[in-house]
Coordinates of C-alpha atoms and ligand atoms in Angstrom, one line a residue:
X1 CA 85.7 81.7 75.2
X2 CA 88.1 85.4 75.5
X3 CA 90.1 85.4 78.3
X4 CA 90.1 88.6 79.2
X5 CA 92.7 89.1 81.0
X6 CA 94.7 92.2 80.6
X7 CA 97.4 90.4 79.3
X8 CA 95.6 88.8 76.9
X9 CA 93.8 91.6 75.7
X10 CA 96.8 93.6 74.9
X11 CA 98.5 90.4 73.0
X12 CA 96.0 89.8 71.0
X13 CA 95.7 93.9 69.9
X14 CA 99.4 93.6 69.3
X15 CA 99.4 90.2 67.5
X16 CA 96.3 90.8 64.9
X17 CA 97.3 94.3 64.1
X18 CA 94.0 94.6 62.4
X19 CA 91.6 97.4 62.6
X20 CA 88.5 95.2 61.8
X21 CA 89.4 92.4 64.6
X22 CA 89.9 95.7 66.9
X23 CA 86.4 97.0 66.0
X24 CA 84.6 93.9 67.0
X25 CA 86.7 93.6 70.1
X26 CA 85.8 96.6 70.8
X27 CA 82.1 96.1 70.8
X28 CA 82.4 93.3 72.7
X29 CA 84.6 94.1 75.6
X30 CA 84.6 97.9 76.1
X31 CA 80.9 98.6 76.3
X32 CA 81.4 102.1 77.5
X33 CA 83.5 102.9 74.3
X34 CA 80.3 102.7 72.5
X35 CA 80.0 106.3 73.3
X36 CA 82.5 107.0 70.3
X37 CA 80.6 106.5 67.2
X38 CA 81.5 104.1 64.8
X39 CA 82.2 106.8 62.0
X40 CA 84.6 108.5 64.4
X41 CA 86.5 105.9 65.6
X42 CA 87.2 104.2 61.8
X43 CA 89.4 107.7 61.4
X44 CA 91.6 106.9 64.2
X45 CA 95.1 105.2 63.6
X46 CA 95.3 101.9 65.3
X47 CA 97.6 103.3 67.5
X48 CA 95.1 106.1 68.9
X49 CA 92.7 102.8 68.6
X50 CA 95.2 100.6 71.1
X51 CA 95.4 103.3 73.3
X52 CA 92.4 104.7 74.0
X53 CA 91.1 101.2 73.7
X54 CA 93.6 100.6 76.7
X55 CA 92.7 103.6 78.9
X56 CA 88.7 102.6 78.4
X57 CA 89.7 99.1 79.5
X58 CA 91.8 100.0 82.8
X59 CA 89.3 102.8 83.5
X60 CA 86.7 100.1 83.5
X61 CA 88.6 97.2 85.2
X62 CA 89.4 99.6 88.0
X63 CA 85.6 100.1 88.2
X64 CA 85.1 96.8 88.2
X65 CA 88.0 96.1 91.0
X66 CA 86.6 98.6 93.5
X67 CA 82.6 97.3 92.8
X68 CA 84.2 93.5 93.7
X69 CA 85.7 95.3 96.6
X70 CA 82.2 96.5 97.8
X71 CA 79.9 93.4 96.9
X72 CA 82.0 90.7 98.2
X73 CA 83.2 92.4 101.4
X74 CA 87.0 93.2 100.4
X75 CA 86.6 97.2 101.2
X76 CA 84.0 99.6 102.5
X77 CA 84.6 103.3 102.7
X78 CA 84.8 104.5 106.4
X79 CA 82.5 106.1 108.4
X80 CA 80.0 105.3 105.5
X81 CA 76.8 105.6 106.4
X82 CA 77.7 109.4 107.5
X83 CA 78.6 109.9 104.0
X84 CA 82.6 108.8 104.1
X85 CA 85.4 110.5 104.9
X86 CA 88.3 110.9 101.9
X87 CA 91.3 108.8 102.5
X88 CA 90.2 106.4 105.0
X89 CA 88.8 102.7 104.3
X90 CA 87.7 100.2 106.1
X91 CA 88.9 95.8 105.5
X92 CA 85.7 93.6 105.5
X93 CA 85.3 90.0 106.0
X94 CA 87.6 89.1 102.9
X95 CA 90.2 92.4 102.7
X96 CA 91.0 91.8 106.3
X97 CA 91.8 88.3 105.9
X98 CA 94.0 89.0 102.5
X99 CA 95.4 92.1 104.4
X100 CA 96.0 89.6 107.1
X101 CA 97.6 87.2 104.5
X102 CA 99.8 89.7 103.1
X103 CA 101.6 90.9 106.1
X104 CA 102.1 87.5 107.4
X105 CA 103.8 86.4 104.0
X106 CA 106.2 89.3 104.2
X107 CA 107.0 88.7 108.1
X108 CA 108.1 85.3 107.3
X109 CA 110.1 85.6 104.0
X110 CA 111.1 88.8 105.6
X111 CA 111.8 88.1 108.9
X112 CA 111.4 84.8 110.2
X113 CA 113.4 82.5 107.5
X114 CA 116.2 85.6 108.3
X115 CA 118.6 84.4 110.8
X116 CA 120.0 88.2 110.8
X117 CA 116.5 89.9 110.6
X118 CA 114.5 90.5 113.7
X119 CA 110.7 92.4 114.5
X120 CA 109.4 95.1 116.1
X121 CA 106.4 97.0 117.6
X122 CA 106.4 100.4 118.5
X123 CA 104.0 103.4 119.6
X124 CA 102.2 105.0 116.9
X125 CA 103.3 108.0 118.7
X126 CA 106.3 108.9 119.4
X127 CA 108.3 112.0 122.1
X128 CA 107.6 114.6 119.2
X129 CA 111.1 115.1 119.6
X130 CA 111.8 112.1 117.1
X131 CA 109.7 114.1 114.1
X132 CA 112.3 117.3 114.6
X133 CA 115.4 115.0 114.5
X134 CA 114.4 112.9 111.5
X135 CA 113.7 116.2 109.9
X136 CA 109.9 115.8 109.5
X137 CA 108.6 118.6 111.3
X138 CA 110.5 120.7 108.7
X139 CA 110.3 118.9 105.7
X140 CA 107.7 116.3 105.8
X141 CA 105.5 118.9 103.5
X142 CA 104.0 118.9 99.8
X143 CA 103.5 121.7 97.8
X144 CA 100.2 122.8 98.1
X145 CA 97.8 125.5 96.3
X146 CA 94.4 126.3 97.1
X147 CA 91.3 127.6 94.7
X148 CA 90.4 130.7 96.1
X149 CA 86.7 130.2 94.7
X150 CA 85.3 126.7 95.4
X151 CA 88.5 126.2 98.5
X152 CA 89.7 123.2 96.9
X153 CA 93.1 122.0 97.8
X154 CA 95.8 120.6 95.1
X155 CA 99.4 119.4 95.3
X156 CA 101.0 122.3 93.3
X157 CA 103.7 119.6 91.5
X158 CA 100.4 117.7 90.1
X159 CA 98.8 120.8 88.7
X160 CA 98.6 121.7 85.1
X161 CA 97.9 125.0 84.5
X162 CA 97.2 128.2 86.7
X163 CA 93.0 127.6 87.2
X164 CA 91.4 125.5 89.7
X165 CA 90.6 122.0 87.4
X166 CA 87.6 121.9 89.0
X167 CA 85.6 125.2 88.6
X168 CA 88.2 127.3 86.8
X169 CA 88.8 129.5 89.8
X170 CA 92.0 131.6 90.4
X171 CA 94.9 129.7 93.4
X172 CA 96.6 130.8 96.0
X173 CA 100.3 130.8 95.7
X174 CA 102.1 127.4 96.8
X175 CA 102.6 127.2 100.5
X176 CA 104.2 123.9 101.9
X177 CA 101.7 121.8 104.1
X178 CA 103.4 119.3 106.5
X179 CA 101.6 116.1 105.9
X180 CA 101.6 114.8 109.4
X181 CA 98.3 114.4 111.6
X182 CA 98.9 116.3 114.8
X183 CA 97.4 115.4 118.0
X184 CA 97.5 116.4 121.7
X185 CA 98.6 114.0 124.8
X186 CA 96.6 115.0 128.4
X187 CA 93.7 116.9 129.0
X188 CA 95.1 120.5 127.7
X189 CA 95.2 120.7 123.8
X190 CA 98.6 123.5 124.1
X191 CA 101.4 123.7 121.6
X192 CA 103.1 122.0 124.6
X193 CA 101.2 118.8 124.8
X194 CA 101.6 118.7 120.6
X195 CA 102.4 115.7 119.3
X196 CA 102.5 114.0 115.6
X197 CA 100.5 110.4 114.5
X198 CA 103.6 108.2 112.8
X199 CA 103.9 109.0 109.5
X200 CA 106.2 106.3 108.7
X201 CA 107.2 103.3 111.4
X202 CA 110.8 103.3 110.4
X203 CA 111.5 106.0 113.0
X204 CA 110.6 104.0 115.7
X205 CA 113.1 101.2 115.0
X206 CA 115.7 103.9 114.8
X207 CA 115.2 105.3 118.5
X208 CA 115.3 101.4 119.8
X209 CA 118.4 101.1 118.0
X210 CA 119.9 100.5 120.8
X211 CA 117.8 98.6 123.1
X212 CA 117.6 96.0 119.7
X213 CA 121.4 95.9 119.7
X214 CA 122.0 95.0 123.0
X215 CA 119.4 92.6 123.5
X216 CA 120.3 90.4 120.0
X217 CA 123.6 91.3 120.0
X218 CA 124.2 90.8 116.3
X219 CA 126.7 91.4 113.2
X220 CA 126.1 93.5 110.6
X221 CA 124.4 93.2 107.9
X222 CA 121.2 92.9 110.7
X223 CA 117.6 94.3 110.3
X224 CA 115.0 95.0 112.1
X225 CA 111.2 94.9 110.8
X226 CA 108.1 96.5 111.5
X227 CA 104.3 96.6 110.1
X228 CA 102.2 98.8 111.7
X229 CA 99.5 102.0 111.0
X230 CA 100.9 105.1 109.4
X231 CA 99.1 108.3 109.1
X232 CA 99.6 110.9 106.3
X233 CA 97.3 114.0 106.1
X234 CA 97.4 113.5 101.6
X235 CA 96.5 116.5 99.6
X236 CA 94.9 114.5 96.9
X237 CA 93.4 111.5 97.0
X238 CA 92.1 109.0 94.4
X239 CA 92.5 105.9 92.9
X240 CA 90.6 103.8 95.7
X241 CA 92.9 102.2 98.3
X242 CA 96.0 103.4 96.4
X243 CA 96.5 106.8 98.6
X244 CA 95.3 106.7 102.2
X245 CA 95.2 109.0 105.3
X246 CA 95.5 105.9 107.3
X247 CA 97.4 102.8 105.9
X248 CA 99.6 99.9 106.8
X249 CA 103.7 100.1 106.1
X250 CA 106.0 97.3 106.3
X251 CA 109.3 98.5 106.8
X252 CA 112.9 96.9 107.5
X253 CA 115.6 98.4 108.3
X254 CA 118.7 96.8 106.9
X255 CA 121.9 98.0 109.2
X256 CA 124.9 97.3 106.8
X257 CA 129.0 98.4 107.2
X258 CA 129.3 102.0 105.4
X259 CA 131.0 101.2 102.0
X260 CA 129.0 97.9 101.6
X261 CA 125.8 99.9 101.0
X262 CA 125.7 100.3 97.2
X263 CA 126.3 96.2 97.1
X264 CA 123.3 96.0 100.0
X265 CA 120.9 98.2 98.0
X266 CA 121.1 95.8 94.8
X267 CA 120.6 92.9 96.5
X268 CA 117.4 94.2 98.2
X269 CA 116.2 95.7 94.9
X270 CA 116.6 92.4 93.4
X271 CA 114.7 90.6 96.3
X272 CA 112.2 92.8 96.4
X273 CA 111.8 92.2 92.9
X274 CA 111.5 88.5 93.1
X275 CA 109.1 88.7 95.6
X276 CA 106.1 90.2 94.0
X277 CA 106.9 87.9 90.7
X278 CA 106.8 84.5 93.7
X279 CA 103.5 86.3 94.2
X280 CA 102.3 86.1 90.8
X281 CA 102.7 89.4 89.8
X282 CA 103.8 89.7 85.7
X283 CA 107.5 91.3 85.2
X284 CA 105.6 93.3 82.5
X285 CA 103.8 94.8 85.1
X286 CA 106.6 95.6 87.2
X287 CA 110.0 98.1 86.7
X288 CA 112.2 100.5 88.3
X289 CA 111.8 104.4 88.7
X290 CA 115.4 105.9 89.7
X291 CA 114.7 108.8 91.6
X292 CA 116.9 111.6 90.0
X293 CA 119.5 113.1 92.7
X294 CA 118.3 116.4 92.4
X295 CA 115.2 115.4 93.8
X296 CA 116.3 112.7 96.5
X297 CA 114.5 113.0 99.7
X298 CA 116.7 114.8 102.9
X299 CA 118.0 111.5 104.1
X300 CA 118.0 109.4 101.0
X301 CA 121.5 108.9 98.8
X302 CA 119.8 106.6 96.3
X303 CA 116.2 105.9 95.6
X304 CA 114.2 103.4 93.5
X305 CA 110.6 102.7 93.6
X306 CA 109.3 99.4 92.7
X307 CA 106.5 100.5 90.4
X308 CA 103.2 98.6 89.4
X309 CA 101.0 98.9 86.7
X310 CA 98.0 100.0 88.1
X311 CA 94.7 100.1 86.0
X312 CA 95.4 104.6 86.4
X313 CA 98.9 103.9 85.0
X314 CA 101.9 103.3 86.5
X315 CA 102.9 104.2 90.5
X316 CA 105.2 103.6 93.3
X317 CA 104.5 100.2 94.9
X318 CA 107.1 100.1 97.0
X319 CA 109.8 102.5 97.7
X320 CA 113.5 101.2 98.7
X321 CA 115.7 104.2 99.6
X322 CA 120.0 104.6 101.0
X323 CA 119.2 106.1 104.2
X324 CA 122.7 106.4 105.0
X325 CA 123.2 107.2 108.8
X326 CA 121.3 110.0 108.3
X327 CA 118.6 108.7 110.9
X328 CA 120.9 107.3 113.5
X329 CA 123.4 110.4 113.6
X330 CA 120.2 112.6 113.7
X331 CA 118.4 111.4 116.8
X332 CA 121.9 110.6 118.6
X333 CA 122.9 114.2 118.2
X334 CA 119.3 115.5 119.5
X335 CA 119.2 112.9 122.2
X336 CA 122.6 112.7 123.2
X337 CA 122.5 109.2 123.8
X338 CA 125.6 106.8 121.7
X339 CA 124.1 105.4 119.0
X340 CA 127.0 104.0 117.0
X341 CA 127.2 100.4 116.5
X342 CA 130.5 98.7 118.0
X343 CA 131.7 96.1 115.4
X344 CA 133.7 92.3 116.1
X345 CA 137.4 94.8 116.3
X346 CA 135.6 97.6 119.1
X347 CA 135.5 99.9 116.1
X348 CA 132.1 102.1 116.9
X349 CA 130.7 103.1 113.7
X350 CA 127.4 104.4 112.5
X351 CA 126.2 101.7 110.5
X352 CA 124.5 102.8 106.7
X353 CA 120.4 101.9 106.5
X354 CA 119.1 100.5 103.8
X355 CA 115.3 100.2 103.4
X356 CA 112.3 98.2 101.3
X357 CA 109.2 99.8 102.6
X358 CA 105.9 99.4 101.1
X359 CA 102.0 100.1 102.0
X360 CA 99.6 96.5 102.1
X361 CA 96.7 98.6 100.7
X362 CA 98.7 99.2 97.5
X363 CA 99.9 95.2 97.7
X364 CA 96.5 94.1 98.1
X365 CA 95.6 96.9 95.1
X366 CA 98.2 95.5 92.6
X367 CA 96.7 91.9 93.7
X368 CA 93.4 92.6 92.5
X369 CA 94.4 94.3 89.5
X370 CA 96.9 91.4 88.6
X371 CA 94.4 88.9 89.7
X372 CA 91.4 90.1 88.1
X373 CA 89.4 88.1 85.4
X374 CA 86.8 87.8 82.9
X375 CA 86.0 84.5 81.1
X376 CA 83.0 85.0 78.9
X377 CA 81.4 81.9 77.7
X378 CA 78.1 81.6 75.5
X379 CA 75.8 82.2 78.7
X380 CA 78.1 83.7 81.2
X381 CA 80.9 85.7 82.2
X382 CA 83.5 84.1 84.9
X383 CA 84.4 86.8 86.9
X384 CA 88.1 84.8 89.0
X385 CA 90.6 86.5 91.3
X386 CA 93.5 84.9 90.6
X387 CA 95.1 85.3 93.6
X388 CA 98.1 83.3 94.7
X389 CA 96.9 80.8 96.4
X390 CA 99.1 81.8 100.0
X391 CA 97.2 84.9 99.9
X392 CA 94.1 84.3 99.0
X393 CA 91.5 85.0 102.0
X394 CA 89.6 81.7 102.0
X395 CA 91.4 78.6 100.6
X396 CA 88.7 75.9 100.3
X397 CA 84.9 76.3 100.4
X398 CA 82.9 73.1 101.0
X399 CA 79.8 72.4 100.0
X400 CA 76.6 69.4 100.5
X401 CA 75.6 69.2 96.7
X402 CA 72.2 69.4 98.3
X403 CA 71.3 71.6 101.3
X404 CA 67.9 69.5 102.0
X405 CA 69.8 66.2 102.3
X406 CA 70.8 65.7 106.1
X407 CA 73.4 62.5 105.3
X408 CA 75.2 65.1 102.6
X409 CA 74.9 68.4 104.9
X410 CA 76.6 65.6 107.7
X411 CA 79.3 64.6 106.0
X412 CA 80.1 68.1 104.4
X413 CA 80.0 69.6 108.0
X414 CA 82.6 67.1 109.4
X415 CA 85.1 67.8 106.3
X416 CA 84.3 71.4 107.0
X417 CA 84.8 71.1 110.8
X418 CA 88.0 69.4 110.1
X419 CA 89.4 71.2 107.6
X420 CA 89.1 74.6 109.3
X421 CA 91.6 73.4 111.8
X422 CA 94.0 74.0 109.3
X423 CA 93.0 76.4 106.8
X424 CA 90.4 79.5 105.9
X425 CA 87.5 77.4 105.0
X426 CA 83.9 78.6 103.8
X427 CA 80.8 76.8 103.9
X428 CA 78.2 77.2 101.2
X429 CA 74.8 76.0 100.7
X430 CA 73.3 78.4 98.6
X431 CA 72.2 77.6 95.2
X432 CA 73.5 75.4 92.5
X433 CA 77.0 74.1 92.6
X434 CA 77.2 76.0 89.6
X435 CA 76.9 79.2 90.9
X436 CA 78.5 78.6 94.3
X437 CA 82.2 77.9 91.9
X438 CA 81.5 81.3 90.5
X439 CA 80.8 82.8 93.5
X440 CA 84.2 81.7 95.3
X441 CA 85.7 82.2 91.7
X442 CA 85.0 85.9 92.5
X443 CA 86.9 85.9 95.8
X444 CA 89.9 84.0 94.6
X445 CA 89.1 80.6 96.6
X446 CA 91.7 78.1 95.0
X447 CA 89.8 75.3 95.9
X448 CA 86.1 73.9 96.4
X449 CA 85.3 70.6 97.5
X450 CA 81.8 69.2 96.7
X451 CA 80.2 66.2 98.7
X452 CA 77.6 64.3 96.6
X453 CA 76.1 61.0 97.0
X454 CA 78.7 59.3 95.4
X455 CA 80.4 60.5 98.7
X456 CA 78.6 58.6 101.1
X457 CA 79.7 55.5 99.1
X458 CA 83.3 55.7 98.0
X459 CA 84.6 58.5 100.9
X460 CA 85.6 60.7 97.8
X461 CA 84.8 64.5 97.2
X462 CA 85.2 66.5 94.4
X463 CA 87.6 69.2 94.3
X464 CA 87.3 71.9 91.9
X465 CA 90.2 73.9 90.3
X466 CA 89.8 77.8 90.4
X467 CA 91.8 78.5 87.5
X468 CA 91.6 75.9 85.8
X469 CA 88.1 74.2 86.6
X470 CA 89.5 70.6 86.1
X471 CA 87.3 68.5 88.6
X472 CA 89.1 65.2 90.6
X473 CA 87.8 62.9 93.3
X474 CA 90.1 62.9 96.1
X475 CA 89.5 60.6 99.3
X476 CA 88.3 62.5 102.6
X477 CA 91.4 60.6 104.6
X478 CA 93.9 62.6 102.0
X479 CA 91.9 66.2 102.0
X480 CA 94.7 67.8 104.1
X481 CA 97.8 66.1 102.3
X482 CA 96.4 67.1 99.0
X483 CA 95.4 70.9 100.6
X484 CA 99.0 71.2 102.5
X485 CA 100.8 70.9 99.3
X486 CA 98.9 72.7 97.3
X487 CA 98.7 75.9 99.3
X488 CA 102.5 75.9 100.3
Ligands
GAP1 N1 110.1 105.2 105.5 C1 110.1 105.5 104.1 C2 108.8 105.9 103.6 O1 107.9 106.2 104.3 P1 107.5 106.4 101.4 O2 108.0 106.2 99.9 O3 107.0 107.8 101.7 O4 108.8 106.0 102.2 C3 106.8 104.0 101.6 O5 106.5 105.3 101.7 C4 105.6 103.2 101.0 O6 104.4 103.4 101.8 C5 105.3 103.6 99.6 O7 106.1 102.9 98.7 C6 103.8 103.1 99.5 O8 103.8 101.7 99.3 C7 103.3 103.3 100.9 N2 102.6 104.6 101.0 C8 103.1 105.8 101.2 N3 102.1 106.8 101.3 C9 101.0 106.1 101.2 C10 99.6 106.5 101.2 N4 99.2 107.8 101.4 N5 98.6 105.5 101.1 C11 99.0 104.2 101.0 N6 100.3 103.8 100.9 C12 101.2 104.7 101.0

């Protein structure tokens, strides 16, 4: 059996350094290489081998990833049976549920087990006053160019060259675009009535600022959390569910004493660290991108993006940025209202903002990519999610060995019926047993339990291991016990 797992894959190319053990691996796992003809290919270095190898691979398993996505239910494009529109997806049955699964994992580690951490939920819009204070309506913009033949639009910094990559047309010279969706509030659509859909939800924790503070009444360090919609008008898109129009930000706000900042901002980069590898994620797939000061963002005195190694190469997962009082000096100036924070001593200060903030789609992304399998025995492949088990979207399926026999269907539907009190459980009668594994293999179910004759005699099931197939009989009076630790 190849396991073939990124990871795997790459070891073993490392490991053999062998360019006839490549060759065959070749054959057998990158079909579309074929293309290259055998002559050719013997020329190249290993090297060239390994890394077009590796480019053909993640090409393919990203492919693969967004096909999954479609099939089983994950992800639809929006609006699509009028043909789509670019940036916007839509969460079926199983993305909405690990969506779902997602945010709730980050509220708690992120809010609720936080004595000094608290939630939020703000407007999606906001007095456009907010946008000009937090410096958006001015600088909220990419570089754009367009091609003056075919009217394709590009983000000048991505751009390679001076023709239009797509038909070889002259561009217009760079203009900045403001990335933020406008809209109109009342009946008449005047520059008056203009206002902006969120493009980030930090802003509105910063105008309740001070409703948070004198309702909790806290100490600093203290946060304050939000997830909801944000809304960026992208230039480019691509790479599936990795750049949106419309997506989903979890953002705290971390309120610390000025001074204490640089300490606050390692220990969030660190925790942020640790919690994608709790989730599963490999440290090889994750590192650090220091943003260079020249090209730090108006408010930001330090930046570092979590990146992930996505099957396009690696990108920002999550951003965690020094917001200094830039936000809260800002919108008391333009609103005139005292927003300083007044410590234990009736010092007023204006505390420094450090904040993790980071998109679910590009979560869920790195999930699927991390998670993805292919076990290839003599007759078929095992496509498996490995998703943590927390966040995968259905954690037990149950199924009646045979649908045709009432006593088994019985006894099936009360563990399913009880069960789903609990946990996200599926029900399955379709097919062999066989096939119904692989099926919630495919979805990243950790667990399937199978009633069987045996069943009806002994009150035992079987429940089946996603990852690692191994079968055991467990009694139906322990099914939760066994389930509750398992999952946790
Ligand atoms: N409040 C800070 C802020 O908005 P950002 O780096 O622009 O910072 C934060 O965005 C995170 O939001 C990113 O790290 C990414 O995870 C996610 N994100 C940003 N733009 C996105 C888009 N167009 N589609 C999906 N996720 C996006």
């Amino acid at each position: 059996m190849i396991n073939a797992s990124i990871e795997n894959m790459i070891d073993f190319f490392c490991d053999k350094r062998n360019r006839s053990t490549w060759h065959k691996l070749r054959i057998a796992n990158f079909p579309r290489f074929v293309k290259y003809p055998t002559s050719q290919v013997s020329g190249w270095g290993l090297t060239s081998c390994l890394q077009i190898g590796y480019i053909e691979y993640m090409a393919d398993l990203m492919e693969k990833i967004v096909s999954l996505c479609k099939r089983r239910g994950f992800v639809f494009p929006s609006s699509e049976i009028y043909g789509g529109i670019g940036g916007f997806w839509d969460f079926g049955p199983l993305g909405v549920e690990l969506k779902n699964n997602i945010k709730s994992w980050w509220w708690q580690t992120m809010v609720q087990i936080r004595e000094e951490v608290v939630g939020l939920d703000s407007t999606i819009i906001h007095n456009p006053k907010v946008w000009q204070a937090s410096g958006h309506t001015l600088s909220f913009t990419d570089p754009l160019r367009e091609c003056k033949s075919c009217h394709q639009r590009f983000r000048a910094d991505q751009l390679k060259g001076e023709k239009c990559p797509e038909c070889g047309g002259k561009l217009t010279e760079v203009k900045q675009f403001n990335l933020m969706f406008e809209t109109f509030i009342g009946s008449a659509k005047e520059t008056a009535n203009k206002a902006y859909l969120r493009p980030e939800t930090c802003q509105g924790i910063f105008v309740n600022f001070a409703n948070v503070v004198d309702t909790i009444q806290p100490k600093l360090p203290f946060g304050i959390a939000q997830i909801g919609k944000g809304f960026r008008n992208e230039i480019t898109l691509g790479n599936f569910i990795f750049r949106d129009r419309e997506f989903e930000m979890m953002e705290l706000e971390y309120f610390v004493k000025p001074g204490e900042d640089e300490k606050w901002f390692d220990y969030w980069l660190k925790e942020r660290l640790n919690w994608y590898l709790d989730l599963g994620i490999s440290k090889k797939n994750l590192r650090f991108f220091e943003h260079p000061k020249k090209a730090l963002a108006h408010y930001s005195k330090r930046t570092v993006d979590i990146e992930y190694q996505f099957p396009f190469g690696w990108a920002e997962l999550e951003g965690m940025a020094n917001r200094t009082d830039f936000d809260l000096k800002n919108h008391a100036k333009s609103s005139g209202k005292d927003l300083r924070f007044q410590d234990e001593k009736g010092e007023k200060l204006y505390p420094y903002v450090i904040e993790p903030s980071v998109g679910v789609e590009r979560i869920a992304l790195a999930l699927l990519t991390e998670g993805y399998r292919e076990e290839k025995d003599k007759k078929e492949t095992r496509v498996v999610l490995a998703l943590n088990p927390k966040i995968a979207p259905v954690k037990v399926a149950v199924f009646p060995l045979l649908p045709n026999k009432p006593a088994l269907v019985k006894k099936a539907r009360e563990i399913y019926d009880d069960l789903k009190n609990c946990f996200n459980v599926a029900w399955d009668d379709r097919g062999n047993i066989g096939k119904r594994y692989y099926s919630q293999d495919e979805t990243g179910t950790p667990f399937c339990i199978t009633v069987d004759f045996e069943t009806l005699e002994d009150k035992k099931v079987t429940v089946r291991d996603r990852d690692s197939m191994k079968q055991e009989r467990i009694a139906i009076d322990k099914l939760k016990e066994f389930f509750q630790t398992k999952l946790a």
